[in-house]
PDB file of C-alpha atoms in Angstrom:
ATOM      1  CA  UNK A1224      -5.731  11.792  50.934  1.00  0.00           C
ATOM      2  CA  UNK A1225      -8.215  11.295  53.768  1.00  0.00           C
ATOM      3  CA  UNK A1226     -11.262   9.246  52.818  1.00  0.00           C
ATOM      4  CA  UNK A1227     -14.301   9.673  55.009  1.00  0.00           C
ATOM      5  CA  UNK A1228     -17.568   7.859  54.556  1.00  0.00           C
ATOM      6  CA  UNK A1229     -20.980   9.186  55.564  1.00  0.00           C
ATOM      7  CA  UNK A1230     -24.370   7.696  56.359  1.00  0.00           C
ATOM      8  CA  UNK A1231     -27.579   9.337  57.617  1.00  0.00           C
ATOM      9  CA  UNK A1232     -30.826   8.601  59.410  1.00  0.00           C
ATOM     10  CA  UNK A1233     -33.480  11.249  58.833  1.00  0.00           C
ATOM     11  CA  UNK A1234     -36.371  11.634  61.266  1.00  0.00           C
ATOM     12  CA  UNK A1235     -35.466   8.718  63.528  1.00  0.00           C
ATOM     13  CA  UNK A1236     -38.460   8.576  65.839  1.00  0.00           C
ATOM     14  CA  UNK A1237     -36.804   9.035  69.203  1.00  0.00           C
ATOM     15  CA  UNK A1238     -35.855  12.287  70.893  1.00  0.00           C
ATOM     16  CA  UNK A1239     -32.376  13.673  70.174  1.00  0.00           C
ATOM     17  CA  UNK A1240     -31.578  13.748  73.890  1.00  0.00           C
ATOM     18  CA  UNK A1241     -32.128   9.998  74.289  1.00  0.00           C
ATOM     19  CA  UNK A1242     -30.338   9.213  71.025  1.00  0.00           C
ATOM     20  CA  UNK A1243     -27.243  11.218  72.082  1.00  0.00           C
ATOM     21  CA  UNK A1244     -26.762   8.911  75.089  1.00  0.00           C
ATOM     22  CA  UNK A1245     -26.082   6.088  72.630  1.00  0.00           C
ATOM     23  CA  UNK A1246     -24.007   8.041  70.093  1.00  0.00           C
ATOM     24  CA  UNK A1247     -21.717   9.545  72.749  1.00  0.00           C
ATOM     25  CA  UNK A1248     -20.774   6.008  73.861  1.00  0.00           C
ATOM     26  CA  UNK A1249     -19.366   5.056  70.425  1.00  0.00           C
ATOM     27  CA  UNK A1250     -17.739   8.349  69.391  1.00  0.00           C
ATOM     28  CA  UNK A1251     -14.070   7.842  68.502  1.00  0.00           C
ATOM     29  CA  UNK A1252     -14.154   4.022  68.590  1.00  0.00           C
ATOM     30  CA  UNK A1253     -13.240   1.749  65.707  1.00  0.00           C
ATOM     31  CA  UNK A1254     -16.128   0.332  63.665  1.00  0.00           C
ATOM     32  CA  UNK A1255     -15.753  -3.158  65.207  1.00  0.00           C
ATOM     33  CA  UNK A1256     -15.565  -1.801  68.784  1.00  0.00           C
ATOM     34  CA  UNK A1257     -18.589   0.438  68.190  1.00  0.00           C
ATOM     35  CA  UNK A1258     -20.721  -2.417  66.824  1.00  0.00           C
ATOM     36  CA  UNK A1259     -19.807  -4.662  69.781  1.00  0.00           C
ATOM     37  CA  UNK A1260     -20.568  -1.882  72.291  1.00  0.00           C
ATOM     38  CA  UNK A1261     -23.950  -1.218  70.658  1.00  0.00           C
ATOM     39  CA  UNK A1262     -24.813  -4.933  70.618  1.00  0.00           C
ATOM     40  CA  UNK A1263     -24.752  -5.060  74.427  1.00  0.00           C
ATOM     41  CA  UNK A1264     -26.357  -1.668  75.061  1.00  0.00           C
ATOM     42  CA  UNK A1265     -29.890  -1.783  76.425  1.00  0.00           C
ATOM     43  CA  UNK A1266     -31.158   1.361  74.740  1.00  0.00           C
ATOM     44  CA  UNK A1267     -33.754   1.474  71.953  1.00  0.00           C
ATOM     45  CA  UNK A1268     -31.510   3.641  69.749  1.00  0.00           C
ATOM     46  CA  UNK A1269     -28.631   1.111  69.879  1.00  0.00           C
ATOM     47  CA  UNK A1270     -30.041  -1.076  67.076  1.00  0.00           C
ATOM     48  CA  UNK A1271     -30.639   1.668  64.491  1.00  0.00           C
ATOM     49  CA  UNK A1272     -27.295   3.348  65.309  1.00  0.00           C
ATOM     50  CA  UNK A1273     -25.479   0.015  64.847  1.00  0.00           C
ATOM     51  CA  UNK A1274     -27.243  -0.416  61.516  1.00  0.00           C
ATOM     52  CA  UNK A1275     -26.195   3.119  60.519  1.00  0.00           C
ATOM     53  CA  UNK A1276     -22.513   2.510  61.363  1.00  0.00           C
ATOM     54  CA  UNK A1277     -22.604  -0.822  59.486  1.00  0.00           C
ATOM     55  CA  UNK A1278     -24.125   1.017  56.502  1.00  0.00           C
ATOM     56  CA  UNK A1279     -21.354   3.643  56.523  1.00  0.00           C
ATOM     57  CA  UNK A1280     -18.762   0.823  56.707  1.00  0.00           C
ATOM     58  CA  UNK A1281     -20.434  -0.902  53.734  1.00  0.00           C
ATOM     59  CA  UNK A1282     -20.325   2.405  51.823  1.00  0.00           C
ATOM     60  CA  UNK A1283     -16.586   2.580  52.534  1.00  0.00           C
ATOM     61  CA  UNK A1284     -16.080  -1.007  51.330  1.00  0.00           C
ATOM     62  CA  UNK A1285     -17.947  -0.085  48.133  1.00  0.00           C
ATOM     63  CA  UNK A1286     -15.468   2.775  47.594  1.00  0.00           C
ATOM     64  CA  UNK A1287     -12.558   0.330  47.934  1.00  0.00           C
ATOM     65  CA  UNK A1288     -11.602   1.307  51.503  1.00  0.00           C
ATOM     66  CA  UNK A1289     -10.777  -1.271  54.190  1.00  0.00           C
ATOM     67  CA  UNK A1290     -13.535  -0.860  56.816  1.00  0.00           C
ATOM     68  CA  UNK A1291     -11.406  -2.517  59.540  1.00  0.00           C
ATOM     69  CA  UNK A1292      -9.105   0.522  59.593  1.00  0.00           C
ATOM     70  CA  UNK A1293     -11.932   3.053  60.003  1.00  0.00           C
ATOM     71  CA  UNK A1294     -13.071   4.797  63.168  1.00  0.00           C
ATOM     72  CA  UNK A1295     -16.239   6.663  64.060  1.00  0.00           C
ATOM     73  CA  UNK A1296     -14.766  10.085  63.396  1.00  0.00           C
ATOM     74  CA  UNK A1297     -17.894  12.110  64.174  1.00  0.00           C
ATOM     75  CA  UNK A1298     -21.452  11.135  64.955  1.00  0.00           C
ATOM     76  CA  UNK A1299     -23.954  13.955  65.384  1.00  0.00           C
ATOM     77  CA  UNK A1300     -27.567  14.028  66.463  1.00  0.00           C
ATOM     78  CA  UNK A1301     -29.648  17.046  65.507  1.00  0.00           C
ATOM     79  CA  UNK A1302     -33.271  18.008  65.979  1.00  0.00           C
ATOM     80  CA  UNK A1303     -35.714  16.627  63.434  1.00  0.00           C
ATOM     81  CA  UNK A1304     -39.443  17.056  62.993  1.00  0.00           C
ATOM     82  CA  UNK A1305     -41.748  17.463  65.967  1.00  0.00           C
ATOM     83  CA  UNK A1306     -45.076  15.675  65.579  1.00  0.00           C
ATOM     84  CA  UNK A1307     -47.830  17.048  67.812  1.00  0.00           C
ATOM     85  CA  UNK A1308     -50.949  15.427  69.182  1.00  0.00           C
ATOM     86  CA  UNK A1309     -53.498  16.771  71.630  1.00  0.00           C
ATOM     87  CA  UNK A1310     -54.435  15.318  74.997  1.00  0.00           C
ATOM     88  CA  UNK A1311     -57.675  16.211  76.733  1.00  0.00           C
ATOM     89  CA  UNK A1312     -57.298  17.556  80.260  1.00  0.00           C
ATOM     90  CA  UNK A1313     -59.576  18.632  83.068  1.00  0.00           C
ATOM     91  CA  UNK A1314     -62.120  21.442  82.660  1.00  0.00           C
ATOM     92  CA  UNK A1315     -62.211  21.153  78.848  1.00  0.00           C
ATOM     93  CA  UNK A1316     -58.584  22.102  78.338  1.00  0.00           C
ATOM     94  CA  UNK A1317     -56.192  20.554  75.839  1.00  0.00           C
ATOM     95  CA  UNK A1318     -52.437  19.985  76.236  1.00  0.00           C
ATOM     96  CA  UNK A1319     -50.080  19.426  73.284  1.00  0.00           C
ATOM     97  CA  UNK A1320     -48.007  16.241  73.215  1.00  0.00           C
ATOM     98  CA  UNK A1321     -44.748  16.729  71.338  1.00  0.00           C
ATOM     99  CA  UNK A1322     -43.205  13.672  69.716  1.00  0.00           C
ATOM    100  CA  UNK A1323     -39.640  14.693  68.872  1.00  0.00           C
ATOM    101  CA  UNK A1324     -37.534  13.108  66.169  1.00  0.00           C
ATOM    102  CA  UNK A1325     -33.799  13.150  65.449  1.00  0.00           C
ATOM    103  CA  UNK A1326     -31.457  13.319  62.457  1.00  0.00           C
ATOM    104  CA  UNK A1327     -28.315  11.219  62.922  1.00  0.00           C
ATOM    105  CA  UNK A1328     -25.181  11.617  60.784  1.00  0.00           C
ATOM    106  CA  UNK A1329     -22.120   9.387  61.087  1.00  0.00           C
ATOM    107  CA  UNK A1330     -18.767  10.053  59.439  1.00  0.00           C
ATOM    108  CA  UNK A1331     -16.139   7.300  59.407  1.00  0.00           C
ATOM    109  CA  UNK A1332     -12.473   8.181  58.937  1.00  0.00           C
ATOM    110  CA  UNK A1333      -8.980   7.051  59.842  1.00  0.00           C
TER     111      UNK A1333
END
């Protein structure tokens, strides 16, 4: 029987497009390889994604699975909330500023 372990980040406050650059780099790697790759990555999302993968590995350990044998089976980034602010512009106009957020889901498997 295939055991897969999940972990989530909801409304991570960085755009999905920027977050996907980090998640695509670790897709398909083993947990140890992924954590090492993220440690040396100079992107803001690298820290939270590493924490997420470590959390999923800890969940697997809690279920009695050996985390050393697990790989990052799938890691998906989807659109989250969009917070809007207004910015004053010339001639009394206003422009919306959209602050996009992302939902990240990681599934570890063999």
